[in-house]
CSV table of C-alpha atoms in Angstrom, one decimal:
chain,number,residue,atom,x,y,z
A,1,MET,CA,0.0,0.0,0.0
A,2,THR,CA,2.8,2.4,0.8
A,3,ARG,CA,4.4,1.8,-2.6
A,4,ARG,CA,1.0,2.5,-4.3
A,5,LEU,CA,0.5,5.7,-2.4
A,6,VAL,CA,4.0,7.0,-3.2
A,7,ALA,CA,3.6,6.0,-6.8
A,8,GLY,CA,0.4,7.9,-7.0
A,9,TYR,CA,2.0,11.0,-5.5
A,10,LEU,CA,4.9,10.8,-7.9
A,11,LEU,CA,2.6,10.3,-10.9
A,12,LEU,CA,0.4,13.2,-9.9
A,13,SER,CA,3.5,15.4,-9.4
A,14,LEU,CA,4.9,14.3,-12.8
A,15,VAL,CA,1.7,15.3,-14.5
A,16,VAL,CA,1.7,18.7,-12.8
A,17,LEU,CA,5.3,19.3,-13.6
A,18,THR,CA,4.8,18.3,-17.2
A,19,VAL,CA,1.8,20.7,-17.5
A,20,LEU,CA,3.8,23.5,-16.0
A,21,MET,CA,7.3,23.0,-17.5
A,22,VAL,CA,6.6,22.0,-21.1
A,23,PRO,CA,4.9,25.4,-21.8
A,24,LEU,CA,7.6,27.1,-19.8
A,25,GLY,CA,10.3,25.5,-21.9
A,26,VAL,CA,8.5,26.3,-25.2
A,27,ALA,CA,8.0,29.9,-24.1
A,28,ASN,CA,11.6,30.2,-23.2
A,29,ARG,CA,12.7,29.0,-26.6
A,30,ASP,CA,10.3,31.5,-28.3
A,31,ASN,CA,11.5,34.3,-26.1
A,32,LEU,CA,15.2,33.5,-26.8
A,33,GLN,CA,14.4,33.6,-30.6
A,34,ARG,CA,12.4,36.8,-30.3
A,35,ASP,CA,15.0,38.6,-28.2
A,36,LEU,CA,17.8,37.6,-30.5
A,37,LEU,CA,15.9,38.8,-33.5
A,38,LEU,CA,15.2,42.1,-31.9
A,39,ARG,CA,18.8,42.6,-31.0
A,40,MET,CA,19.9,41.5,-34.5
A,41,GLU,CA,17.4,44.0,-36.1
A,42,ARG,CA,18.7,46.8,-33.9
A,43,ASP,CA,22.3,46.0,-34.8
A,44,ALA,CA,21.5,45.7,-38.5
A,45,VAL,CA,19.9,49.1,-38.5
A,46,VAL,CA,23.0,50.5,-36.8
A,47,VAL,CA,25.3,48.9,-39.4
A,48,ALA,CA,23.0,50.1,-42.2
A,49,SER,CA,23.3,53.7,-40.9
A,50,LEU,CA,27.1,53.3,-40.7
A,51,VAL,CA,27.5,52.0,-44.3
A,52,GLU,CA,24.9,54.2,-46.0
A,53,GLY,CA,27.4,56.8,-47.1
A,54,ALA,CA,29.9,54.3,-48.3
A,55,LEU,CA,27.3,52.5,-50.4
A,56,ARG,CA,26.1,55.7,-51.9
A,57,ALA,CA,29.7,56.6,-52.9
A,58,GLY,CA,30.3,53.2,-54.4
A,59,ASP,CA,34.1,53.5,-54.9
A,60,ALA,CA,36.8,51.2,-53.7
A,61,PRO,CA,37.7,53.1,-50.5
A,62,ALA,CA,34.1,53.2,-49.6
A,63,ARG,CA,33.8,49.4,-50.1
A,64,ARG,CA,36.8,48.9,-47.8
A,65,ARG,CA,35.1,51.1,-45.1
A,66,VAL,CA,31.9,48.9,-45.5
A,67,ALA,CA,34.0,45.7,-45.1
A,68,ALA,CA,35.7,47.1,-42.0
A,69,VAL,CA,32.4,47.9,-40.3
A,70,ALA,CA,30.9,44.5,-41.2
A,71,ARG,CA,33.9,42.5,-39.9
A,72,ARG,CA,34.1,44.5,-36.7
A,73,TYR,CA,30.5,43.8,-35.9
A,74,ALA,CA,30.8,40.2,-36.9
A,75,ASP,CA,33.8,39.7,-34.6
A,76,GLU,CA,31.9,41.3,-31.7
A,77,SER,CA,28.6,39.4,-32.1
A,78,ASP,CA,29.7,36.1,-33.7
A,79,ALA,CA,27.1,36.7,-36.3
A,80,ARG,CA,27.4,36.6,-40.1
A,81,VAL,CA,27.0,39.9,-41.9
A,82,ALA,CA,26.3,40.3,-45.6
A,83,ILE,CA,25.9,43.7,-47.3
A,84,THR,CA,24.7,44.1,-50.8
A,85,ASP,CA,24.3,47.0,-53.2
A,86,ALA,CA,21.1,48.2,-54.7
A,87,ASP,CA,21.2,45.4,-57.3
A,88,GLY,CA,21.7,42.6,-54.7
A,89,ASP,CA,25.3,42.0,-55.5
A,90,VAL,CA,27.4,41.2,-52.5
A,91,VAL,CA,29.7,44.0,-51.3
A,92,ILE,CA,30.9,42.1,-48.3
A,93,ASP,CA,30.2,38.7,-46.7
A,94,THR,CA,32.0,38.0,-43.5
A,95,GLU,CA,31.6,34.2,-43.9
A,96,PRO,CA,31.4,33.6,-47.7
A,97,ALA,CA,30.3,30.1,-48.7
A,98,ALA,CA,32.5,30.3,-51.9
A,99,PRO,CA,35.1,32.8,-53.2
A,100,GLY,CA,34.3,35.3,-55.9
A,101,PRO,CA,31.5,37.7,-56.6
A,102,ARG,CA,28.0,36.6,-55.9
A,103,SER,CA,24.4,38.0,-55.9
A,104,PHE,CA,21.9,37.7,-53.1
A,105,ALA,CA,19.1,39.2,-55.2
A,106,SER,CA,17.3,35.8,-55.2
A,107,ARG,CA,17.2,35.6,-51.4
A,108,PRO,CA,13.7,36.4,-50.1
A,109,GLU,CA,14.9,38.5,-47.2
A,110,ILE,CA,17.3,40.6,-49.4
A,111,ALA,CA,14.5,41.1,-52.0
A,112,ARG,CA,12.2,42.5,-49.3
A,113,ALA,CA,15.0,44.7,-47.8
A,114,LEU,CA,15.8,46.1,-51.3
A,115,ALA,CA,12.1,46.8,-51.6
A,116,GLY,CA,12.3,49.0,-48.5
A,117,ASP,CA,10.9,46.5,-45.9
A,118,VAL,CA,12.5,44.9,-42.8
A,119,ALA,CA,12.6,41.1,-43.0
A,120,THR,CA,13.1,38.9,-39.9
A,121,GLY,CA,12.5,35.2,-39.2
A,122,LEU,CA,13.9,31.6,-39.2
A,123,ARG,CA,14.5,29.7,-42.4
A,124,ARG,CA,16.3,26.6,-43.6
A,125,SER,CA,19.6,27.3,-45.4
A,126,GLU,CA,20.4,24.6,-47.9
A,127,THR,CA,23.8,26.2,-48.4
A,128,LEU,CA,24.8,25.9,-44.8
A,129,GLY,CA,22.7,22.8,-44.1
A,130,GLY,CA,20.9,24.2,-41.1
A,131,ASP,CA,18.4,26.7,-39.7
A,132,LEU,CA,19.2,30.4,-39.7
A,133,LEU,CA,17.8,33.4,-37.8
A,134,PHE,CA,18.0,36.3,-40.1
A,135,VAL,CA,17.3,40.0,-40.2
A,136,ALA,CA,17.6,42.1,-43.4
A,137,VAL,CA,17.1,45.8,-43.4
A,138,PRO,CA,17.4,48.3,-46.2
A,139,VAL,CA,20.2,50.8,-46.5
A,140,ALA,CA,18.3,53.9,-47.6
A,141,ALA,CA,18.3,57.7,-47.4
A,142,SER,CA,15.7,60.2,-48.6
A,143,GLY,CA,13.5,57.4,-49.8
A,144,GLU,CA,16.2,55.9,-52.0
A,145,VAL,CA,17.6,52.4,-51.3
A,146,PHE,CA,21.3,51.9,-51.8
A,147,GLY,CA,21.6,48.3,-50.6
A,148,ALA,CA,20.7,45.9,-47.8
A,149,VAL,CA,22.3,44.6,-44.6
A,150,ARG,CA,21.6,41.0,-43.6
A,151,VAL,CA,22.6,39.7,-40.2
A,152,THR,CA,22.3,35.9,-39.7
A,153,TYR,CA,22.7,33.8,-36.6
A,154,PRO,CA,22.8,30.0,-36.5
A,155,GLY,CA,19.6,28.5,-35.3
A,156,GLN,CA,21.7,25.8,-33.5
A,157,GLU,CA,22.9,28.4,-31.1
A,158,VAL,CA,19.3,29.2,-30.0
A,159,ALA,CA,18.6,25.5,-29.8
A,160,GLU,CA,21.6,24.9,-27.5
A,161,ARG,CA,20.5,27.7,-25.2
A,162,ALA,CA,17.0,26.2,-25.2
A,163,ARG,CA,18.4,22.8,-24.5
A,164,THR,CA,20.4,24.1,-21.5
A,165,TYR,CA,17.2,25.6,-20.2
A,166,TRP,CA,15.4,22.3,-20.7
A,167,LEU,CA,18.2,20.6,-18.7
A,168,VAL,CA,17.7,23.1,-15.9
A,169,LEU,CA,14.0,22.4,-15.9
A,170,GLY,CA,14.7,18.6,-15.9
A,171,GLY,CA,17.0,19.0,-12.9
A,172,VAL,CA,14.4,21.1,-11.1
A,173,ALA,CA,11.8,18.4,-11.9
A,174,LEU,CA,14.0,15.6,-10.6
A,175,ILE,CA,14.7,17.5,-7.4
A,176,THR,CA,11.0,18.1,-7.0
A,177,LEU,CA,10.1,14.5,-7.6
A,178,ALA,CA,12.7,13.4,-5.1
A,179,ALA,CA,11.3,15.8,-2.5
A,180,VAL,CA,7.7,14.6,-3.3
A,181,GLY,CA,8.9,11.0,-3.0
A,182,ALA,CA,10.5,11.5,0.4
A,183,ILE,CA,7.6,13.5,1.8
A,184,GLY,CA,5.1,11.1,0.1
A,185,LEU,CA,6.9,8.2,1.7
A,186,LEU,CA,6.5,9.7,5.2
A,187,VAL,CA,2.8,10.5,4.5
A,188,ALA,CA,2.1,7.1,3.0
A,189,ARG,CA,3.7,5.3,6.0
A,190,TRP,CA,1.7,7.5,8.4
A,191,VAL,CA,-1.4,6.4,6.6
A,192,ALA,CA,-0.5,2.8,5.7
A,193,ARG,CA,1.2,1.7,9.0
A,194,PRO,CA,-2.0,1.8,11.1
A,195,LEU,CA,-4.0,0.2,8.2
A,196,ALA,CA,-1.4,-2.6,8.0
A,197,THR,CA,-1.7,-3.1,11.8
A,198,LEU,CA,-5.5,-3.1,11.4
A,199,GLU,CA,-5.2,-5.7,8.6
A,200,GLN,CA,-3.0,-7.9,10.8
A,201,GLY,CA,-5.5,-7.6,13.6
A,202,ALA,CA,-8.3,-8.6,11.4
A,203,ASP,CA,-6.3,-11.6,10.2
A,204,ALA,CA,-5.6,-12.6,13.8
A,205,VAL,CA,-9.3,-12.3,14.7
A,206,GLY,CA,-10.1,-14.4,11.6
A,207,ARG,CA,-7.8,-17.1,12.9
A,208,GLY,CA,-9.8,-17.1,16.2
A,209,ASP,CA,-7.6,-14.9,18.4
A,210,LEU,CA,-10.3,-12.7,20.0
A,211,THR,CA,-7.9,-11.1,22.4
A,212,THR,CA,-6.4,-9.1,19.5
A,213,ARG,CA,-6.6,-5.3,19.8
A,214,VAL,CA,-5.1,-2.7,17.5
A,215,PRO,CA,-3.7,0.8,18.4
A,216,ASP,CA,-6.2,3.5,17.9
A,217,ALA,CA,-4.0,6.6,18.5
A,218,ALA,CA,-2.0,6.6,15.2
A,219,GLY,CA,-2.7,7.7,11.7
A,220,PRO,CA,-5.3,10.0,10.2
A,221,PRO,CA,-8.5,10.6,12.2
A,222,GLU,CA,-10.6,8.3,9.9
A,223,VAL,CA,-8.1,5.5,10.5
A,224,ARG,CA,-8.1,6.1,14.3
A,225,ALA,CA,-11.9,6.0,14.3
A,226,LEU,CA,-11.9,2.8,12.3
A,227,ALA,CA,-9.4,1.2,14.7
A,228,ALA,CA,-11.5,2.2,17.7
A,229,ARG,CA,-14.7,0.7,16.1
A,230,PHE,CA,-12.7,-2.5,15.2
A,231,ASN,CA,-11.6,-2.9,18.9
A,232,GLN,CA,-15.2,-2.4,20.0
A,233,MET,CA,-16.4,-5.0,17.6
A,234,VAL,CA,-13.8,-7.5,18.6
A,235,SER,CA,-14.6,-6.9,22.3
A,236,ARG,CA,-18.2,-7.5,21.7
A,237,LEU,CA,-17.5,-10.6,19.6
A,238,GLU,CA,-15.2,-11.9,22.4
A,239,GLU,CA,-18.0,-11.4,24.9
A,240,LEU,CA,-20.5,-13.2,22.7
A,241,VAL,CA,-18.2,-16.1,21.8
A,242,GLY,CA,-17.1,-16.4,25.4
A,243,ALA,CA,-20.7,-16.5,26.6
A,244,GLN,CA,-21.4,-19.2,24.0
A,245,GLU,CA,-18.4,-21.3,25.0
A,246,ALA,CA,-19.2,-20.9,28.6
A,247,PHE,CA,-22.7,-22.0,28.0
A,248,VAL,CA,-21.6,-25.1,26.2
A,249,ALA,CA,-19.0,-25.9,28.8
A,250,ASP,CA,-21.4,-25.3,31.7
A,251,ALA,CA,-24.2,-27.3,30.1
A,252,SER,CA,-21.9,-30.2,29.3
A,253,HIS,CA,-20.5,-30.1,32.8
A,254,GLN,CA,-23.9,-29.9,34.4
A,255,LEU,CA,-25.3,-32.7,32.3
A,256,ARG,CA,-22.7,-35.2,33.5
A,257,THR,CA,-24.3,-35.5,37.0
A,258,PRO,CA,-27.9,-36.3,35.9
A,259,LEU,CA,-26.6,-38.7,33.2
A,260,THR,CA,-24.6,-40.6,35.8
A,261,ALA,CA,-27.5,-40.7,38.1
A,262,MET,CA,-29.8,-41.8,35.3
A,263,ARG,CA,-27.4,-44.6,34.4
A,264,LEU,CA,-27.3,-45.9,38.0
A,265,ARG,CA,-31.1,-45.8,38.3
A,266,ILE,CA,-31.5,-47.7,35.0
A,267,GLU,CA,-29.0,-50.3,36.1
A,268,ASN,CA,-30.9,-50.7,39.4
A,269,LEU,CA,-34.2,-51.0,37.6
A,270,GLY,CA,-32.7,-53.6,35.2
A,271,ALA,CA,-31.4,-55.7,38.0
A,272,SER,CA,-34.9,-55.9,39.6
A,273,ALA,CA,-36.8,-56.4,36.4
A,274,GLY,CA,-37.3,-59.6,34.4
A,275,ALA,CA,-35.4,-60.8,31.3
A,276,SER,CA,-37.2,-58.4,29.0
A,277,GLY,CA,-36.8,-55.5,31.4
A,278,GLU,CA,-33.1,-56.2,31.7
A,279,ARG,CA,-32.7,-56.1,27.9
A,280,ASP,CA,-34.5,-52.7,27.8
A,281,ALA,CA,-32.3,-51.5,30.7
A,282,ARG,CA,-29.1,-52.4,28.9
A,283,ALA,CA,-30.4,-50.6,25.7
A,284,ALA,CA,-31.3,-47.5,27.8
A,285,VAL,CA,-27.8,-47.7,29.5
A,286,GLY,CA,-26.3,-47.8,26.0
A,287,GLU,CA,-28.2,-44.7,25.0
A,288,VAL,CA,-27.2,-42.9,28.2
A,289,ASP,CA,-23.5,-43.8,27.6
A,290,ARG,CA,-23.8,-42.5,24.1
A,291,LEU,CA,-25.3,-39.3,25.4
A,292,ALA,CA,-22.5,-39.0,27.9
A,293,ARG,CA,-19.9,-39.4,25.2
A,294,LEU,CA,-21.7,-36.7,23.2
A,295,VAL,CA,-21.6,-34.3,26.2
A,296,ASP,CA,-17.9,-35.0,26.8
A,297,SER,CA,-17.3,-34.4,23.1
A,298,LEU,CA,-19.2,-31.0,23.2
A,299,LEU,CA,-17.1,-30.0,26.2
A,300,ALA,CA,-13.9,-31.0,24.4
A,301,LEU,CA,-15.0,-29.1,21.3
A,302,ALA,CA,-15.8,-26.0,23.3
A,303,ARG,CA,-12.2,-26.1,24.7
A,304,ALA,CA,-10.8,-26.7,21.2
A,305,ASP,CA,-12.5,-23.6,19.9
A,306,ARG,CA,-10.6,-21.4,22.3
A,307,ARG,CA,-7.5,-20.0,20.8
A,308,ASP,CA,-6.1,-18.1,23.8
A,309,ALA,CA,-4.6,-21.2,25.6
A,310,PRO,CA,-0.9,-20.6,26.4
A,311,LEU,CA,1.6,-22.5,24.2
A,312,ARG,CA,4.6,-24.4,25.4
A,313,HIS,CA,7.4,-26.5,23.9
A,314,VAL,CA,6.4,-30.1,23.8
A,315,ASP,CA,8.7,-33.1,23.4
A,316,LEU,CA,6.6,-34.7,20.7
A,317,SER,CA,8.7,-37.9,20.5
A,318,ALA,CA,8.4,-38.7,24.2
A,319,ALA,CA,4.7,-37.8,24.4
A,320,LEU,CA,3.8,-39.9,21.4
A,321,ARG,CA,5.7,-42.9,22.7
A,322,GLU,CA,3.9,-42.6,26.1
A,323,ARG,CA,0.4,-42.4,24.4
A,324,THR,CA,1.2,-45.2,22.0
A,325,ASP,CA,2.2,-47.5,24.9
A,326,SER,CA,-1.0,-46.6,26.7
A,327,TRP,CA,-3.1,-47.4,23.6
A,328,ALA,CA,-1.3,-50.7,23.0
A,329,ASP,CA,-3.0,-52.1,26.1
A,330,LEU,CA,-6.4,-50.7,25.3
A,331,ALA,CA,-6.2,-51.9,21.7
A,332,ALA,CA,-5.1,-55.4,22.8
A,333,GLU,CA,-8.5,-55.8,24.4
A,334,SER,CA,-10.1,-55.5,20.9
A,335,GLY,CA,-7.5,-57.8,19.4
A,336,VAL,CA,-5.6,-55.0,17.6
A,337,ARG,CA,-1.9,-54.5,17.8
A,338,VAL,CA,-0.3,-51.0,18.0
A,339,GLU,CA,3.1,-50.4,16.5
A,340,GLY,CA,5.2,-47.3,16.6
A,341,ALA,CA,8.0,-45.8,14.5
A,342,ILE,CA,8.7,-42.4,16.1
A,343,ALA,CA,11.8,-40.4,15.3
A,344,PRO,CA,13.7,-39.0,18.3
A,345,GLY,CA,14.1,-35.3,19.1
A,346,LEU,CA,10.8,-34.0,17.6
A,347,ARG,CA,9.5,-30.8,19.3
A,348,CYS,CA,6.4,-28.6,18.7
A,349,LEU,CA,4.8,-25.6,20.2
A,350,LEU,CA,1.4,-26.7,21.5
A,351,ALA,CA,-1.1,-26.0,24.3
A,352,ASP,CA,-1.5,-28.4,27.1
A,353,GLY,CA,-3.4,-31.5,26.3
A,354,VAL,CA,-3.6,-30.9,22.5
A,355,LEU,CA,-1.3,-33.7,21.4
A,356,GLU,CA,-3.1,-36.2,23.7
A,357,GLN,CA,-6.5,-35.3,22.4
A,358,VAL,CA,-5.4,-35.4,18.8
A,359,LEU,CA,-3.8,-38.8,19.1
A,360,ASP,CA,-6.5,-40.2,21.3
A,361,ASN,CA,-9.2,-39.3,18.8
A,362,LEU,CA,-7.3,-40.7,15.8
A,363,MET,CA,-6.3,-43.9,17.7
A,364,ASP,CA,-9.9,-44.4,18.9
A,365,ASN,CA,-11.2,-44.2,15.3
A,366,ALA,CA,-8.4,-46.4,14.0
A,367,VAL,CA,-8.9,-49.1,16.6
A,368,ARG,CA,-12.6,-49.1,16.1
A,369,ALA,CA,-12.2,-49.5,12.3
A,370,SER,CA,-9.6,-52.2,12.6
A,371,PRO,CA,-10.7,-55.9,12.4
A,372,ASP,CA,-9.6,-58.5,14.9
A,373,GLY,CA,-5.9,-59.3,14.5
A,374,ALA,CA,-5.1,-56.2,12.5
A,375,SER,CA,-2.5,-53.6,13.5
A,376,VAL,CA,-2.5,-49.8,13.9
A,377,THR,CA,0.8,-48.0,13.1
A,378,VAL,CA,1.8,-44.6,14.6
A,379,THR,CA,4.7,-42.9,12.8
A,380,ALA,CA,6.3,-39.5,13.3
A,381,ASP,CA,9.3,-37.9,11.5
A,382,ARG,CA,10.6,-34.6,10.4
A,383,ARG,CA,10.2,-33.5,6.8
A,384,GLU,CA,10.9,-30.0,5.2
A,385,GLY,CA,10.9,-28.2,8.5
A,386,ARG,CA,7.7,-29.8,9.8
A,387,VAL,CA,6.6,-32.8,11.8
A,388,GLU,CA,4.4,-35.4,10.1
A,389,LEU,CA,2.4,-37.6,12.4
A,390,ARG,CA,0.5,-40.6,10.8
A,391,VAL,CA,-2.0,-43.0,12.4
A,392,ILE,CA,-2.4,-45.9,9.9
A,393,ASP,CA,-5.1,-48.5,10.2
A,394,ARG,CA,-6.1,-51.5,8.0
A,395,GLY,CA,-9.8,-51.2,8.4
A,396,ARG,CA,-12.6,-50.7,5.8
A,397,GLY,CA,-11.4,-47.2,4.9
A,398,MET,CA,-13.5,-44.4,3.4
A,399,SER,CA,-14.4,-43.2,-0.1
A,400,ALA,CA,-13.1,-39.8,-1.3
A,401,GLU,CA,-16.5,-38.2,-0.7
A,402,GLU,CA,-16.6,-39.6,2.9
A,403,ARG,CA,-13.1,-38.3,3.6
A,404,GLY,CA,-14.2,-34.9,2.4
A,405,HIS,CA,-16.9,-34.8,5.1
A,406,ALA,CA,-15.0,-36.6,7.9
A,407,PHE,CA,-14.1,-33.4,9.7
A,408,ASP,CA,-17.6,-32.0,9.7
A,409,ARG,CA,-19.2,-31.7,13.1
A,410,PHE,CA,-21.7,-34.5,13.9
A,411,TRP,CA,-20.9,-36.3,10.7
A,412,ARG,CA,-20.6,-40.1,10.7
A,413,ALA,CA,-20.0,-42.5,7.9
A,414,PRO,CA,-23.2,-44.2,6.7
A,415,SER,CA,-21.7,-47.6,7.4
A,416,ALA,CA,-20.6,-46.8,10.9
A,417,PRO,CA,-22.5,-48.6,13.8
A,418,ALA,CA,-24.7,-46.6,16.1
A,419,GLU,CA,-22.2,-46.9,19.0
A,420,ALA,CA,-19.3,-45.7,16.8
A,421,GLY,CA,-19.3,-42.2,18.4
A,422,SER,CA,-20.8,-38.7,18.4
A,423,GLY,CA,-19.2,-37.6,15.1
A,424,LEU,CA,-17.2,-34.9,16.9
A,425,GLY,CA,-13.9,-36.6,17.3
A,426,LEU,CA,-12.3,-35.6,14.0
A,427,ALA,CA,-13.9,-32.1,14.2
A,428,ILE,CA,-12.1,-31.7,17.5
A,429,VAL,CA,-8.8,-32.9,15.9
A,430,ALA,CA,-9.2,-30.4,13.1
A,431,ARG,CA,-9.8,-27.5,15.4
A,432,LEU,CA,-6.9,-28.3,17.7
A,433,VAL,CA,-4.4,-28.9,14.8
A,434,GLU,CA,-5.5,-25.7,13.0
A,435,ALA,CA,-5.1,-23.7,16.3
A,436,ALA,CA,-1.5,-25.0,16.5
A,437,GLY,CA,-0.8,-23.8,12.9
A,438,GLY,CA,-0.9,-27.3,11.4
A,439,THR,CA,-3.1,-29.3,9.0
A,440,VAL,CA,-4.8,-32.6,9.2
A,441,VAL,CA,-6.1,-34.8,6.3
A,442,LEU,CA,-7.3,-38.4,5.8
A,443,GLU,CA,-5.6,-40.4,3.1
A,444,GLU,CA,-6.2,-43.8,1.7
A,445,THR,CA,-3.8,-46.4,3.0
A,446,PRO,CA,-2.2,-48.5,0.3
A,447,GLY,CA,-3.7,-52.0,0.4
A,448,GLY,CA,-6.8,-50.8,2.3
A,449,GLY,CA,-7.5,-48.7,5.3
A,450,LEU,CA,-7.2,-45.1,6.3
A,451,THR,CA,-4.3,-42.9,7.3
A,452,GLY,CA,-4.7,-39.8,9.4
A,453,LEU,CA,-1.9,-37.4,8.5
A,454,VAL,CA,-1.2,-34.5,11.0
A,455,VAL,CA,1.4,-31.9,9.9
A,456,LEU,CA,2.7,-29.6,12.7
A,457,PRO,CA,5.3,-26.8,12.6
A,458,ILE,CA,8.6,-27.6,14.4
A,459,ALA,CA,9.2,-25.4,17.5
């Protein structure tokens, strides 16, 4: 954003400088040409007055006097002076293009001067191969024209002076743009820095960190007001989400006691009832147990949704070995073997209990899905700066469509038995792993089964 703002300032300044300086440069060139023509006309009139008597005399000494005046002026002004008689024949040319007598009668400016007019302007000289500024004035007295004086000046000289002025304007433009860039950078940072902070805060809130607040005392008034409104919104959102989480947690906690009491009462009723009553009691106890598992899952999900739990460095290798050993005994009761291949020295930054909940949910699903005599393998290693944890079973697996819904809340595979679970286990895993900055996916195990892949950043 800072670069775009600075680029906008520079582009606007460049447009303004172009609008101002191009006409200024063109006007300067025209003024240089006009001033030079005025000065040349004044000088030509002076020269004409000095040579008028000599041209009227027309003898050799007079011609020498004309030549002396012309050369003296040419030396002082760096201009070319040509003086003709009344017929247009050259009397003196300070810079002749070729030796010998010549006639300028065909030159338009000389023809006008011999007709009694003053001719000024800029024209192309094919003889010299360039532009010429020229002034031609008549040499006359008492209404009679005795010749003409033409003063010419190379147009290249004017162009070089104009070019020098253009360079000066270009230098001023560069200095101005540099100043605008420096000032614009300061202004852009003043505006963009609080907006960038606000963007980072919005991103943090989007990731679930409702404790985020942004400074509201920096930047323009509009940005400060936006930051204050943002903080108010996040505070209110934190209150609402906190109230929701507290309700779920409290409700889950309060439901445990009546569910336990209900289970005991049903078991007591089943013991005193007949065979049919005992079967009904066992079915009711099963439903109570299922409801209890659902309540426990809701409580775990409410805790997983919180992103403000403190993080600490976890020895992933040691924790995984401990949980794998614990699950080996539990899985053995179902006729399932648990194998581990865990690399040493793996460490991650996790909240307390996260790793245990993630592994327990994945292992519970894997053991339930595995047939009698099958094995569940837990592997963990380091790859490309991350830890990859895999829980591999050899069960019935899932289709690609089922794997796409497996992390949805309360979703269960159509083929899963009623006692399989609440459908929240993998949703809890996904929330916990995402909160830790990782990812979790289900993959098809080669040869049949399912692989739960958890990728976590290394601490």
